[in-house]
Coordinates of C-alpha atoms in Angstrom, one line a residue:
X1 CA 49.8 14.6 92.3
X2 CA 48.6 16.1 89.3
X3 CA 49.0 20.1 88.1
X4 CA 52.5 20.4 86.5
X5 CA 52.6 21.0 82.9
X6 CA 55.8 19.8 82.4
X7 CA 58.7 17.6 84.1
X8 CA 59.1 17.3 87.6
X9 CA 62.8 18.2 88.1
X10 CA 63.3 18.4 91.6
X11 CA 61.2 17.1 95.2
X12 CA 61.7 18.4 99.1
X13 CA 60.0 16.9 101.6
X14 CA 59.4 19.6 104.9
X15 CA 61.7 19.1 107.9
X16 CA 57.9 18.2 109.9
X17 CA 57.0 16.2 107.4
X18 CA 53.6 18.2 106.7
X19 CA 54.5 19.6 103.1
X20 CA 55.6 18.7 99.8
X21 CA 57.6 20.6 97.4
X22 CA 58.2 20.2 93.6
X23 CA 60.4 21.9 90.8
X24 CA 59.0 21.5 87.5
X25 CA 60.3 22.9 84.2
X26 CA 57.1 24.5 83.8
X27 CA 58.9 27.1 85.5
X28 CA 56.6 27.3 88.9
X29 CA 57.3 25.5 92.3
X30 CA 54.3 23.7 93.9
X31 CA 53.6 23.0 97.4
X32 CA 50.9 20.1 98.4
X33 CA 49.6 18.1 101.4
X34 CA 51.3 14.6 101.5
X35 CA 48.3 12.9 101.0
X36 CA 48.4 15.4 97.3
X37 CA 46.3 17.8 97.9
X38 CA 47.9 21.4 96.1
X39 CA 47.8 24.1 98.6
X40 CA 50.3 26.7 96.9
X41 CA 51.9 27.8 93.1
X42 CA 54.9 30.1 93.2
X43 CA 55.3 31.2 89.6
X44 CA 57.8 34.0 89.4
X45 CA 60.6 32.2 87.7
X46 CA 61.5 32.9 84.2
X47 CA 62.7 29.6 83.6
X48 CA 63.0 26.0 84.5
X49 CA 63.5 25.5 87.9
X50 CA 66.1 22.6 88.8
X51 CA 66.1 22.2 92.7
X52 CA 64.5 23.6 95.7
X53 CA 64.4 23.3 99.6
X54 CA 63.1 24.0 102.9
X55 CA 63.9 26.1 105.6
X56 CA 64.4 23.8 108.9
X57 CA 61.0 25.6 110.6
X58 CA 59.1 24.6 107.1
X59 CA 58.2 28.1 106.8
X60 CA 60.2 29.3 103.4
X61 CA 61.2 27.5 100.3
X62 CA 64.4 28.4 97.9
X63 CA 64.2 27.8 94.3
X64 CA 67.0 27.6 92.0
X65 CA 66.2 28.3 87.9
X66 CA 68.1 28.1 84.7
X67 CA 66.9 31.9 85.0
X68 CA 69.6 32.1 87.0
X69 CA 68.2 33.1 90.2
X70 CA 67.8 31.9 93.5
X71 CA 64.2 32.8 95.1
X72 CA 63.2 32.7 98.9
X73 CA 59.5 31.9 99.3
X74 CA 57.3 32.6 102.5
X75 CA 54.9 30.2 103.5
X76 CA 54.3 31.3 107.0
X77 CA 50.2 31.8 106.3
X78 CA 49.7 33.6 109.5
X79 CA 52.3 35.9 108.0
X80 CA 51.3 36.1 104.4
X81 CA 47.8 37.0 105.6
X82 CA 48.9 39.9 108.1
X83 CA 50.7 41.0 105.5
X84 CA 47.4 41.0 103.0
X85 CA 45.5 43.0 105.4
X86 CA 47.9 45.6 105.9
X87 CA 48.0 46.1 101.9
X88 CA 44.6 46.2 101.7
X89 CA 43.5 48.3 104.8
X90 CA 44.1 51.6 103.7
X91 CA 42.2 50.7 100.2
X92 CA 39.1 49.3 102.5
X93 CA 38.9 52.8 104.4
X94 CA 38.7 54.9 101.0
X95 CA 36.1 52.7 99.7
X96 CA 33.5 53.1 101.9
X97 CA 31.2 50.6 100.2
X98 CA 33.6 47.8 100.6
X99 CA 34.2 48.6 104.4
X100 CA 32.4 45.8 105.6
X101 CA 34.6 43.4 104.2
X102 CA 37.1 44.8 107.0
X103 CA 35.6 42.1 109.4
X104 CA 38.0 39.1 107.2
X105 CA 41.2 41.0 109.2
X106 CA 39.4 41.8 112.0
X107 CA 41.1 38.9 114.1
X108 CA 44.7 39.0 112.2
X109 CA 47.2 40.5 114.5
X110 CA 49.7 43.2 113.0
X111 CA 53.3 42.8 113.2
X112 CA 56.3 45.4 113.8
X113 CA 57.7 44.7 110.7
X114 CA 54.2 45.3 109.0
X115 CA 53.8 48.6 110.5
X116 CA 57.8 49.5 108.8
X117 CA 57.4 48.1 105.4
X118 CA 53.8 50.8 105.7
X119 CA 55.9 53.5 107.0
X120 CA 58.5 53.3 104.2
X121 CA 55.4 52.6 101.4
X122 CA 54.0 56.1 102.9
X123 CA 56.9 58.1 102.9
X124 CA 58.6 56.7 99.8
X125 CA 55.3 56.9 97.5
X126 CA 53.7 59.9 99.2
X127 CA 56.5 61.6 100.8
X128 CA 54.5 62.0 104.0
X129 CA 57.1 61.9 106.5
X130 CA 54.0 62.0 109.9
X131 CA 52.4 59.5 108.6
X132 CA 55.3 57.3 108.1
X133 CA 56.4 58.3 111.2
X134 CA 52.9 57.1 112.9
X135 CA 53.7 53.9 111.6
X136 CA 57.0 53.4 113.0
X137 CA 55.6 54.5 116.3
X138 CA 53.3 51.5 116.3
X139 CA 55.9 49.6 115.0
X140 CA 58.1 50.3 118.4
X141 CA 55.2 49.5 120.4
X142 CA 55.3 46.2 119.7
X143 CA 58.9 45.4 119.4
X144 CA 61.1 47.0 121.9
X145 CA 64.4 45.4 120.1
X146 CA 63.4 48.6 117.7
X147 CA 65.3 51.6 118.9
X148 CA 65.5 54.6 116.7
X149 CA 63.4 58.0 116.1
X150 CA 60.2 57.7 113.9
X151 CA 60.6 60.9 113.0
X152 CA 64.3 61.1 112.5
X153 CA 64.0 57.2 110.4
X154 CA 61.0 59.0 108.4
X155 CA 62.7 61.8 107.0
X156 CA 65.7 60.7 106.0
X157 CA 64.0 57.8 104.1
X158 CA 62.0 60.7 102.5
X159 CA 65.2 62.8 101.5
X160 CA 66.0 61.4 98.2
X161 CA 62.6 61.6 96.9
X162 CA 62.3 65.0 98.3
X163 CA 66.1 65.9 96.5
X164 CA 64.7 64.5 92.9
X165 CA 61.6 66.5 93.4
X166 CA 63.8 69.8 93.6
X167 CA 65.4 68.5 90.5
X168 CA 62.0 67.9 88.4
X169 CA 60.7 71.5 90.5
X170 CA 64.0 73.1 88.7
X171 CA 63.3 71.7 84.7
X172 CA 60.4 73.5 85.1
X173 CA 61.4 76.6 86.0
X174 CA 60.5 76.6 89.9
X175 CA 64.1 77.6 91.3
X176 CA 63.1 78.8 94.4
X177 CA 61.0 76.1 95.0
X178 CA 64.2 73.4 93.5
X179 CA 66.4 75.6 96.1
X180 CA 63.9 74.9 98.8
X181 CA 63.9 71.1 97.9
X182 CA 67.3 70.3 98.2
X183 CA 68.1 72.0 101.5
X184 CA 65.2 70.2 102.8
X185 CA 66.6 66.7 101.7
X186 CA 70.0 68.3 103.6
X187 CA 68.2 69.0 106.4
X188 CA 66.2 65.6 106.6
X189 CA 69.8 63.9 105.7
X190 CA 72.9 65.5 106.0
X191 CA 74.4 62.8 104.9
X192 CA 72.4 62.4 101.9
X193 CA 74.0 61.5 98.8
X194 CA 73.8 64.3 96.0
X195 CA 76.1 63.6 92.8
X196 CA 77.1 66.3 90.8
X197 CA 74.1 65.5 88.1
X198 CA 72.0 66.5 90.7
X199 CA 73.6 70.0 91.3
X200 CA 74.6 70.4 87.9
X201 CA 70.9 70.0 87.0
X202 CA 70.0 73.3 89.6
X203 CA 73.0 75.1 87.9
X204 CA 71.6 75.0 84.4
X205 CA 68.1 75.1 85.0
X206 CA 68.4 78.0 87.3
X207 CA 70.8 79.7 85.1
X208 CA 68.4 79.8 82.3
X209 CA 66.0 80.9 84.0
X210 CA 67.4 84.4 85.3
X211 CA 68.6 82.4 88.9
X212 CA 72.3 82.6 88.2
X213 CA 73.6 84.1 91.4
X214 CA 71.0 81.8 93.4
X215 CA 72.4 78.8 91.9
X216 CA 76.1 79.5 92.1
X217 CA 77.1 77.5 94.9
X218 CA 75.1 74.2 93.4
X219 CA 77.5 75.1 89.9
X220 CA 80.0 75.6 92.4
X221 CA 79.7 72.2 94.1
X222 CA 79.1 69.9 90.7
X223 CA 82.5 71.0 89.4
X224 CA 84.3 70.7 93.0
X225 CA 82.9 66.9 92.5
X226 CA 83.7 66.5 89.1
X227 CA 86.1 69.3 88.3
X228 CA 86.8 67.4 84.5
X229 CA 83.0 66.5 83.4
X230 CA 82.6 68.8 80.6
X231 CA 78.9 69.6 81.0
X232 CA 79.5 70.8 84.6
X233 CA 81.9 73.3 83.4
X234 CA 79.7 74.1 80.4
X235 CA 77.3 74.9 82.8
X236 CA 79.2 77.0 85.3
X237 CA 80.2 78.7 82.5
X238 CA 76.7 79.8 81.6
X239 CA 75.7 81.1 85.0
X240 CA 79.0 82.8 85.8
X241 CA 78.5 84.6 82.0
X242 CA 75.2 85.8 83.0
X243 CA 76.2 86.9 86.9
X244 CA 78.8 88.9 84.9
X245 CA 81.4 86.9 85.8
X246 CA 83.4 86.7 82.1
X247 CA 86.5 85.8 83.1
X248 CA 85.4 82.7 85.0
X249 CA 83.0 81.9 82.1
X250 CA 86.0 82.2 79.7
X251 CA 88.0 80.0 81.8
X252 CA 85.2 77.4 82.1
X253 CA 84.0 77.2 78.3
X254 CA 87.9 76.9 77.4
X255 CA 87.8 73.6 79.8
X256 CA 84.9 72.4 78.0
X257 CA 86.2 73.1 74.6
X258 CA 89.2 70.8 75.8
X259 CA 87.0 67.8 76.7
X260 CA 84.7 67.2 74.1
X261 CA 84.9 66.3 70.6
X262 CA 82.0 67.5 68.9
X263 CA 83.3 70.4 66.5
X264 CA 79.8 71.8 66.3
X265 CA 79.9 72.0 70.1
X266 CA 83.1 74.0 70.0
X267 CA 82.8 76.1 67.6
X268 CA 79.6 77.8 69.0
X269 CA 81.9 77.4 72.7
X270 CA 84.9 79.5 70.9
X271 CA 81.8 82.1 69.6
X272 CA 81.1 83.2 73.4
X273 CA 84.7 82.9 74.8
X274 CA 85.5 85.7 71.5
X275 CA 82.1 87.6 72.8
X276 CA 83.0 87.4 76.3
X277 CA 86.5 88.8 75.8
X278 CA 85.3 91.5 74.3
X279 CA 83.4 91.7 77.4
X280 CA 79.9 91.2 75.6
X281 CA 77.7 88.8 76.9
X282 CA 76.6 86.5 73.7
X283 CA 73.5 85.5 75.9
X284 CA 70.4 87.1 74.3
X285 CA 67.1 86.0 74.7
X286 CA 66.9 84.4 71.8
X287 CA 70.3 82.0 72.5
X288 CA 68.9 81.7 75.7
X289 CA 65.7 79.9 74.5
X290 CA 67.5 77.9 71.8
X291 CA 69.6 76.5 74.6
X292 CA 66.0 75.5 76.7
X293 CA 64.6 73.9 73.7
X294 CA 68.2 71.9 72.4
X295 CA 67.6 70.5 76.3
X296 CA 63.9 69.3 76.0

């Protein structure tokens, strides 16, 4: 058997006796017939790899490397091959000049796991929740194990994609539209996951940009999560100073002066609370716009 390009570390022979494995420190696992003919390279290791094995149905192979991981590999063809026409489908349909090279998956049966790992591609890349959720319908045609609601499974697969969307929507100025986002991702999720950074990121982006009111309860819920991050309070204190709230913003630039060490930082945080207890609001136009362009 020739086609390693270095030493052969390792050998498995396939529990039916129809496959041949070898290691090499070439970095690559190869498959062959017995009689040496090569029928497969697997080539994502980073380094040597020292030992592999088969799976008792000779379907998958596990590779061990001084890259220190362990790699399962599929050989189950039919599989592989469903699993190329599914990729590919979608691509053959917009390219209308390559559609009759459809007929090569014409006979290759799809799989309810095929039809999920499209549904989650769809949603997660595209965000299109009915079209994922077409997908996992097919999918529960043809495994009734599956039991859960396409539509329900679609959207809250969607709702962290949809939440970091509202965030991006927000750094642009779009706070309705940021507002929007996020109590979509609640309603696709309520469950979902949203860390102060997220909320703190409405807060100060809608505070900036005229939205303070809109956006107290997201200021609100960063510093009930997080009630000694300094930024949060930092940026409660903004919105509350510009919803007229000076007290509060006094009490929440004072916390901020507390927790972090940059002098410059303070000083300029001691300049509003003096403004603010005067009850002036230090936030002009111009400070406002400084404070946009220190955050790009």
């Amino acid at each position: 058997m020739i086609g390693h390009t270095g030493p052969v570390l390792g050998i498995a022979f396939s529990p039916k006796g129809d496959l041949i494995a070898t290691a090499s420190n070439d970095k690559t696992v190869r498959v062959w017939k017995p009689d040496g003919t090569p029928l497969l390279t697997l080539n994502d290791h980073k380094e040597q790899v020292e030992s592999l094995a088969f799976s008792p149905h000779s379907n998958q192979i596990v590779s061990v490397s001084d890259d220190k991981t362990i790699r399962l590999w599929n050989l189950d063809l039919d599989d592989l091959v469903a699993r190329g026409c599914n990729w590919v489908d979608d691509y053959l349909k917009s390219k209308p000049e390559n559609y009759p090279n459809k007929h090569l998956c014409d006979d290759v049966q799809p799989s309810a796991q095929l039809f999920l790992e499209k549904g989650n591609r769809i949603v997660t890349n595209n965000g299109d929740v009915e079209g994922a959720a077409t997908k996992y319908r097919e999918a529960l045609k043809l495994d009734s194990n599956l039991k859960f609601d396409p539509l329900t499974e679609a959207k809250m697969i969607a709702a962290p994609g949809v939440r970091d969307e509202g965030g991006k929507l927000a750094q642009k100025g779009k706070i309705k539209e940021a507002i929007r986002a996020y109590n979509v991702a609640q309603e696709y999720h309520p469950n979902l996951q949203i860390l102060g950074k997220h909320w703190d990121k409405l807060c100060r982006y809608g505070s900036l940009h005229s939205h303070g009111t809109d956006v107290m309860f997201a200021c609100d819920n960063a510093v009930e999560l997080q009630p000694e991050n300094a930024q949060f309070r930092d940026s409660r204190g903004l919105a509350r100073a510009l919803t007229g709230d000076f007290n509060g913003a006094v009490e929440d630039f004072e916390a901020f002066i507390q927790q972090v060490k940059s002098t410059e930082q303070k000083a300029q945080r001691q300049l509003w609370i003096e403004s603010l207890k005067k009850d002036e609001n230090p936030f002009t136009p111009e400070v406002l716009n400084s404070i946009i362009l220190n955050m790009i």
